[in-house]
mmCIF file of C-alpha atoms in Angstrom:
data_model
loop_
_atom_site.group_PDB
_atom_site.id
_atom_site.type_symbol
_atom_site.label_atom_id
_atom_site.label_comp_id
_atom_site.label_asym_id
_atom_site.label_seq_id
_atom_site.Cartn_x
_atom_site.Cartn_y
_atom_site.Cartn_z
ATOM 1 C CA UNK A 30 86.562 -78.305 -142.765
ATOM 2 C CA UNK A 31 86.309 -81.235 -140.291
ATOM 3 C CA UNK A 32 82.742 -83.161 -139.582
ATOM 4 C CA UNK A 33 82.952 -82.636 -135.771
ATOM 5 C CA UNK A 34 83.585 -78.649 -136.282
ATOM 6 C CA UNK A 35 80.678 -78.871 -139.016
ATOM 7 C CA UNK A 36 78.794 -80.501 -136.140
ATOM 8 C CA UNK A 37 79.995 -78.145 -133.663
ATOM 9 C CA UNK A 38 78.908 -75.067 -135.410
ATOM 10 C CA UNK A 39 75.300 -76.678 -136.637
ATOM 11 C CA UNK A 40 74.660 -77.750 -132.801
ATOM 12 C CA UNK A 41 76.073 -73.942 -132.387
ATOM 13 C CA UNK A 42 73.390 -72.192 -134.667
ATOM 14 C CA UNK A 43 70.627 -74.116 -133.564
ATOM 15 C CA UNK A 44 71.316 -73.195 -129.721
ATOM 16 C CA UNK A 45 72.148 -69.781 -130.291
ATOM 17 C CA UNK A 46 69.433 -68.682 -132.671
ATOM 18 C CA UNK A 47 66.476 -70.620 -131.261
ATOM 19 C CA UNK A 48 67.273 -71.117 -127.485
ATOM 20 C CA UNK A 49 66.297 -67.361 -127.002
ATOM 21 C CA UNK A 50 62.798 -67.946 -128.463
ATOM 22 C CA UNK A 51 62.249 -71.157 -126.847
ATOM 23 C CA UNK A 52 63.217 -69.933 -123.074
ATOM 24 C CA UNK A 53 60.842 -66.546 -124.116
ATOM 25 C CA UNK A 54 58.274 -68.918 -124.857
ATOM 26 C CA UNK A 55 58.648 -71.002 -121.932
ATOM 27 C CA UNK A 56 58.645 -67.883 -119.810
ATOM 28 C CA UNK A 57 55.312 -66.312 -121.170
ATOM 29 C CA UNK A 58 53.382 -69.667 -120.939
ATOM 30 C CA UNK A 59 53.884 -69.849 -116.932
ATOM 31 C CA UNK A 60 54.248 -65.927 -116.313
ATOM 32 C CA UNK A 61 51.704 -63.645 -118.427
ATOM 33 C CA UNK A 62 54.195 -60.729 -119.033
ATOM 34 C CA UNK A 63 54.757 -58.261 -122.240
ATOM 35 C CA UNK A 64 57.243 -59.404 -125.137
ATOM 36 C CA UNK A 65 58.113 -55.451 -124.366
ATOM 37 C CA UNK A 66 60.487 -55.761 -121.748
ATOM 38 C CA UNK A 67 62.000 -58.103 -123.757
ATOM 39 C CA UNK A 68 62.648 -55.130 -126.560
ATOM 40 C CA UNK A 69 64.057 -53.168 -123.904
ATOM 41 C CA UNK A 70 66.452 -55.722 -122.989
ATOM 42 C CA UNK A 71 67.341 -55.988 -126.624
ATOM 43 C CA UNK A 72 67.468 -52.340 -127.458
ATOM 44 C CA UNK A 73 69.522 -52.134 -124.390
ATOM 45 C CA UNK A 74 71.856 -54.286 -125.511
ATOM 46 C CA UNK A 75 72.430 -52.433 -129.345
ATOM 47 C CA UNK A 76 72.952 -48.949 -127.098
ATOM 48 C CA UNK A 77 75.846 -50.272 -124.705
ATOM 49 C CA UNK A 78 77.795 -52.324 -127.997
ATOM 50 C CA UNK A 79 77.696 -48.407 -129.556
ATOM 51 C CA UNK A 80 79.085 -47.062 -126.297
ATOM 52 C CA UNK A 81 81.391 -50.177 -125.732
ATOM 53 C CA UNK A 82 82.692 -49.453 -129.490
ATOM 54 C CA UNK A 83 83.126 -46.119 -129.694
ATOM 55 C CA UNK A 84 84.832 -46.262 -126.193
ATOM 56 C CA UNK A 85 87.106 -48.644 -127.317
ATOM 57 C CA UNK A 86 88.139 -46.949 -130.843
ATOM 58 C CA UNK A 87 89.026 -43.820 -128.627
ATOM 59 C CA UNK A 88 91.635 -45.864 -126.605
ATOM 60 C CA UNK A 89 92.803 -47.306 -129.921
ATOM 61 C CA UNK A 90 94.529 -44.006 -130.433
ATOM 62 C CA UNK A 91 96.682 -44.449 -127.144
ATOM 63 C CA UNK A 92 100.733 -45.257 -128.109
ATOM 64 C CA UNK A 93 99.935 -49.046 -128.021
ATOM 65 C CA UNK A 94 103.950 -49.347 -127.757
ATOM 66 C CA UNK A 95 103.701 -48.167 -123.898
ATOM 67 C CA UNK A 96 104.975 -51.154 -121.485
ATOM 68 C CA UNK A 97 101.671 -49.980 -119.202
ATOM 69 C CA UNK A 98 99.121 -49.700 -121.637
ATOM 70 C CA UNK A 99 99.786 -53.050 -123.335
ATOM 71 C CA UNK A 100 100.030 -55.157 -119.547
ATOM 72 C CA UNK A 101 96.712 -53.510 -118.921
ATOM 73 C CA UNK A 102 95.371 -54.422 -122.514
ATOM 74 C CA UNK A 103 96.928 -57.710 -122.073
ATOM 75 C CA UNK A 104 95.265 -59.091 -119.137
ATOM 76 C CA UNK A 105 91.928 -57.684 -119.974
ATOM 77 C CA UNK A 106 91.160 -54.994 -116.975
ATOM 78 C CA UNK A 107 90.718 -51.950 -119.048
ATOM 79 C CA UNK A 108 88.108 -54.078 -122.072
ATOM 80 C CA UNK A 109 86.910 -56.182 -118.795
ATOM 81 C CA UNK A 110 86.323 -53.265 -116.948
ATOM 82 C CA UNK A 111 84.976 -50.973 -119.432
ATOM 83 C CA UNK A 112 82.272 -53.567 -120.590
ATOM 84 C CA UNK A 113 81.001 -54.249 -116.654
ATOM 85 C CA UNK A 114 80.633 -50.351 -115.859
ATOM 86 C CA UNK A 115 78.959 -49.298 -118.866
ATOM 87 C CA UNK A 116 76.523 -52.674 -119.388
ATOM 88 C CA UNK A 117 75.852 -51.884 -116.200
ATOM 89 C CA UNK A 118 74.999 -48.168 -115.960
ATOM 90 C CA UNK A 119 73.291 -48.799 -119.220
ATOM 91 C CA UNK A 120 71.240 -52.049 -117.389
ATOM 92 C CA UNK A 121 70.338 -49.296 -114.589
ATOM 93 C CA UNK A 122 69.055 -46.642 -116.302
ATOM 94 C CA UNK A 123 66.987 -48.787 -118.796
ATOM 95 C CA UNK A 124 65.225 -49.950 -116.152
ATOM 96 C CA UNK A 125 64.411 -46.968 -114.354
ATOM 97 C CA UNK A 126 63.361 -45.239 -117.696
ATOM 98 C CA UNK A 127 61.678 -47.915 -119.228
ATOM 99 C CA UNK A 128 60.068 -50.659 -116.890
ATOM 100 C CA UNK A 129 59.024 -47.775 -113.650
ATOM 101 C CA UNK A 130 56.824 -49.078 -111.615
ATOM 102 C CA UNK A 131 57.110 -52.639 -112.907
ATOM 103 C CA UNK A 132 60.011 -53.365 -110.872
ATOM 104 C CA UNK A 133 59.921 -57.281 -109.930
ATOM 105 C CA UNK A 134 62.257 -60.884 -110.846
ATOM 106 C CA UNK A 135 59.918 -61.731 -113.822
ATOM 107 C CA UNK A 136 60.019 -58.229 -115.719
ATOM 108 C CA UNK A 137 64.016 -58.620 -115.320
ATOM 109 C CA UNK A 138 64.184 -62.216 -116.107
ATOM 110 C CA UNK A 139 63.180 -60.720 -119.572
ATOM 111 C CA UNK A 140 64.862 -58.198 -119.595
ATOM 112 C CA UNK A 141 67.927 -60.758 -119.341
ATOM 113 C CA UNK A 142 66.072 -62.533 -122.162
ATOM 114 C CA UNK A 143 66.308 -59.555 -124.577
ATOM 115 C CA UNK A 144 69.528 -58.375 -123.776
ATOM 116 C CA UNK A 145 71.375 -62.374 -123.862
ATOM 117 C CA UNK A 146 69.169 -62.855 -127.207
ATOM 118 C CA UNK A 147 70.045 -60.673 -129.340
ATOM 119 C CA UNK A 148 73.638 -61.270 -128.444
ATOM 120 C CA UNK A 149 73.216 -65.009 -128.674
ATOM 121 C CA UNK A 150 71.257 -64.490 -132.161
ATOM 122 C CA UNK A 151 74.258 -62.065 -133.633
ATOM 123 C CA UNK A 152 76.618 -64.818 -131.921
ATOM 124 C CA UNK A 153 74.865 -67.117 -134.167
ATOM 125 C CA UNK A 154 74.796 -65.394 -137.203
ATOM 126 C CA UNK A 155 78.104 -65.315 -137.014
ATOM 127 C CA UNK A 156 79.171 -68.710 -136.720
ATOM 128 C CA UNK A 157 76.939 -69.142 -140.072
ATOM 129 C CA UNK A 158 79.309 -66.893 -141.490
ATOM 130 C CA UNK A 159 82.441 -69.005 -140.315
ATOM 131 C CA UNK A 160 80.197 -72.472 -141.517
ATOM 132 C CA UNK A 161 79.896 -70.964 -144.911
ATOM 133 C CA UNK A 162 82.948 -68.807 -145.240
ATOM 134 C CA UNK A 163 85.639 -69.091 -143.654
ATOM 135 C CA UNK A 164 88.121 -72.116 -142.936
ATOM 136 C CA UNK A 165 88.518 -74.538 -140.414
ATOM 137 C CA UNK A 166 88.885 -73.670 -136.725
ATOM 138 C CA UNK A 167 89.787 -75.871 -133.864
ATOM 139 C CA UNK A 168 86.432 -77.118 -131.997
ATOM 140 C CA UNK A 169 87.958 -75.971 -128.720
ATOM 141 C CA UNK A 170 89.516 -72.689 -129.468
ATOM 142 C CA UNK A 171 86.923 -71.087 -126.895
ATOM 143 C CA UNK A 172 85.476 -72.560 -124.011
ATOM 144 C CA UNK A 173 82.536 -74.136 -124.113
ATOM 145 C CA UNK A 174 81.519 -75.592 -127.178
ATOM 146 C CA UNK A 175 78.068 -76.380 -129.105
ATOM 147 C CA UNK A 176 76.393 -73.194 -128.383
ATOM 148 C CA UNK A 177 76.674 -74.103 -124.211
ATOM 149 C CA UNK A 178 78.940 -70.828 -124.161
ATOM 150 C CA UNK A 179 75.588 -68.706 -125.630
ATOM 151 C CA UNK A 180 73.379 -70.468 -122.766
ATOM 152 C CA UNK A 181 75.410 -69.857 -120.288
ATOM 153 C CA UNK A 182 76.106 -66.008 -121.167
ATOM 154 C CA UNK A 183 72.028 -65.794 -121.539
ATOM 155 C CA UNK A 184 71.668 -66.818 -117.953
ATOM 156 C CA UNK A 185 74.164 -64.403 -117.181
ATOM 157 C CA UNK A 186 72.409 -61.900 -118.138
ATOM 158 C CA UNK A 187 69.442 -62.974 -117.022
ATOM 159 C CA UNK A 188 71.288 -63.088 -113.362
ATOM 160 C CA UNK A 189 72.617 -59.570 -114.124
ATOM 161 C CA UNK A 190 69.347 -57.976 -114.119
ATOM 162 C CA UNK A 191 67.630 -59.806 -111.366
ATOM 163 C CA UNK A 192 70.630 -58.306 -109.625
ATOM 164 C CA UNK A 193 70.009 -54.751 -110.922
ATOM 165 C CA UNK A 194 66.326 -54.702 -110.336
ATOM 166 C CA UNK A 195 67.180 -55.486 -106.588
ATOM 167 C CA UNK A 196 68.368 -51.534 -106.578
ATOM 168 C CA UNK A 197 64.748 -50.190 -107.089
ATOM 169 C CA UNK A 198 62.769 -53.390 -105.380
ATOM 170 C CA UNK A 199 64.873 -53.243 -102.069
ATOM 171 C CA UNK A 200 65.817 -49.558 -102.538
ATOM 172 C CA UNK A 201 69.790 -50.740 -101.933
ATOM 173 C CA UNK A 202 71.656 -49.559 -104.164
ATOM 174 C CA UNK A 203 74.644 -52.061 -102.796
ATOM 175 C CA UNK A 204 73.035 -54.139 -105.838
ATOM 176 C CA UNK A 205 74.575 -52.038 -108.305
ATOM 177 C CA UNK A 206 77.781 -53.074 -107.136
ATOM 178 C CA UNK A 207 77.011 -56.651 -106.606
ATOM 179 C CA UNK A 208 75.918 -56.625 -110.194
ATOM 180 C CA UNK A 209 79.058 -54.861 -111.426
ATOM 181 C CA UNK A 210 81.612 -57.177 -109.369
ATOM 182 C CA UNK A 211 80.347 -60.389 -110.442
ATOM 183 C CA UNK A 212 80.374 -58.894 -114.317
ATOM 184 C CA UNK A 213 83.678 -57.405 -113.833
ATOM 185 C CA UNK A 214 85.300 -60.846 -112.800
ATOM 186 C CA UNK A 215 83.710 -62.908 -115.093
ATOM 187 C CA UNK A 216 85.174 -60.745 -117.793
ATOM 188 C CA UNK A 217 88.645 -60.844 -116.739
ATOM 189 C CA UNK A 218 88.625 -64.671 -115.822
ATOM 190 C CA UNK A 219 87.655 -65.107 -119.263
ATOM 191 C CA UNK A 220 90.287 -63.351 -120.636
ATOM 192 C CA UNK A 221 92.831 -64.482 -118.301
ATOM 193 C CA UNK A 222 92.233 -68.222 -118.671
ATOM 194 C CA UNK A 223 91.060 -68.684 -122.424
ATOM 195 C CA UNK A 224 94.663 -68.986 -123.346
ATOM 196 C CA UNK A 225 94.868 -71.695 -121.308
ATOM 197 C CA UNK A 226 92.041 -73.794 -123.606
ATOM 198 C CA UNK A 227 94.481 -74.457 -125.595
ATOM 199 C CA UNK A 228 96.643 -76.531 -123.385
ATOM 200 C CA UNK A 229 95.957 -80.072 -122.519
ATOM 201 C CA UNK A 230 96.375 -82.072 -119.329
ATOM 202 C CA UNK A 231 95.396 -80.975 -115.882
ATOM 203 C CA UNK A 232 95.598 -76.890 -116.815
ATOM 204 C CA UNK A 233 92.949 -77.704 -119.386
ATOM 205 C CA UNK A 234 90.235 -79.818 -116.964
ATOM 206 C CA UNK A 235 91.264 -77.344 -113.919
ATOM 207 C CA UNK A 236 90.440 -74.161 -116.192
ATOM 208 C CA UNK A 237 87.178 -76.047 -117.939
ATOM 209 C CA UNK A 238 85.979 -77.157 -114.228
ATOM 210 C CA UNK A 239 86.548 -73.439 -112.783
ATOM 211 C CA UNK A 240 84.941 -71.953 -115.957
ATOM 212 C CA UNK A 241 81.659 -74.102 -115.534
ATOM 213 C CA UNK A 242 81.145 -73.122 -111.560
ATOM 214 C CA UNK A 243 82.162 -69.791 -112.460
ATOM 215 C CA UNK A 244 79.471 -69.324 -115.801
ATOM 216 C CA UNK A 245 76.583 -71.760 -114.614
ATOM 217 C CA UNK A 246 76.045 -72.274 -110.967
ATOM 218 C CA UNK A 247 76.633 -68.639 -109.844
ATOM 219 C CA UNK A 248 74.023 -67.716 -112.457
ATOM 220 C CA UNK A 249 71.050 -70.214 -111.486
ATOM 221 C CA UNK A 250 71.622 -69.414 -107.363
ATOM 222 C CA UNK A 251 71.476 -66.034 -108.039
ATOM 223 C CA UNK A 252 67.730 -66.877 -110.048
ATOM 224 C CA UNK A 253 66.809 -69.355 -107.484
ATOM 225 C CA UNK A 254 67.287 -66.698 -105.207
ATOM 226 C CA UNK A 255 64.994 -63.872 -106.396
ATOM 227 C CA UNK A 256 62.493 -66.607 -108.165
ATOM 228 C CA UNK A 257 59.890 -66.506 -105.916
ATOM 229 C CA UNK A 258 57.358 -69.134 -107.255
ATOM 230 C CA UNK A 259 60.323 -71.421 -107.896
ATOM 231 C CA UNK A 260 59.131 -72.693 -111.083
ATOM 232 C CA UNK A 261 62.316 -72.207 -113.329
ATOM 233 C CA UNK A 262 64.662 -73.343 -110.453
ATOM 234 C CA UNK A 263 62.193 -76.706 -109.954
ATOM 235 C CA UNK A 264 62.780 -77.246 -113.789
ATOM 236 C CA UNK A 265 67.030 -76.563 -113.199
ATOM 237 C CA UNK A 266 66.578 -79.191 -110.413
ATOM 238 C CA UNK A 267 64.356 -81.610 -111.992
ATOM 239 C CA UNK A 268 66.814 -82.008 -114.663
ATOM 240 C CA UNK A 269 69.974 -82.302 -112.868
ATOM 241 C CA UNK A 270 68.205 -85.272 -110.927
ATOM 242 C CA UNK A 271 67.659 -87.085 -114.324
ATOM 243 C CA UNK A 272 71.247 -86.561 -115.418
ATOM 244 C CA UNK A 273 72.347 -87.941 -111.556
ATOM 245 C CA UNK A 274 69.652 -91.039 -112.260
ATOM 246 C CA UNK A 275 70.644 -92.019 -115.708
ATOM 247 C CA UNK A 276 74.447 -92.044 -114.441
#
């Protein structure tokens, strides 16, 4: 195993296991909220994965030789749409049942940390398994290396949770459709673009840029729009400014 791959996996493990806690502690320091909301988000993640696991098991009994089924599965439409609709339904009902009268963007942020954080931690333990047990793996076999993909995914879950809580805050069910559409689009795009990541040249770099725009900028824009105090948004702005000043 090359030293670059080892560095990648170590940084991925650190990012996936530590970042969720750092983000949560920062949030609790700035906004005096309860850890319970993080737990609700984490529990919701386990529930949805149980539902999706059973559903995909049932789908596997469909005749895989069917051309129509093959094409749909190949392009990621069935997994992408099913995951999005089940996840957003569970997110909606979890918020309705457990958040009750505490509907605000702060609790949605914590809900997203719980959901995305558990997903990130599980991914991190998977990388530990790869590092200790499995063999070589190309460093760019996934879209964003060094654990960045999991960090971005956490912000994606936060953005989805903030969109969903608007269903209750603004009493507008259309926000469920926004969250579902955003989630479905991202799932399908990632499925379609993943094979391109192994290609070189302009296809690879164009794909990278497109993925960064979709996965990073959009969640931050959503968080910025609904965050009233703008503390988190200011940190992002200052960080970007420092990067540009450095260059």
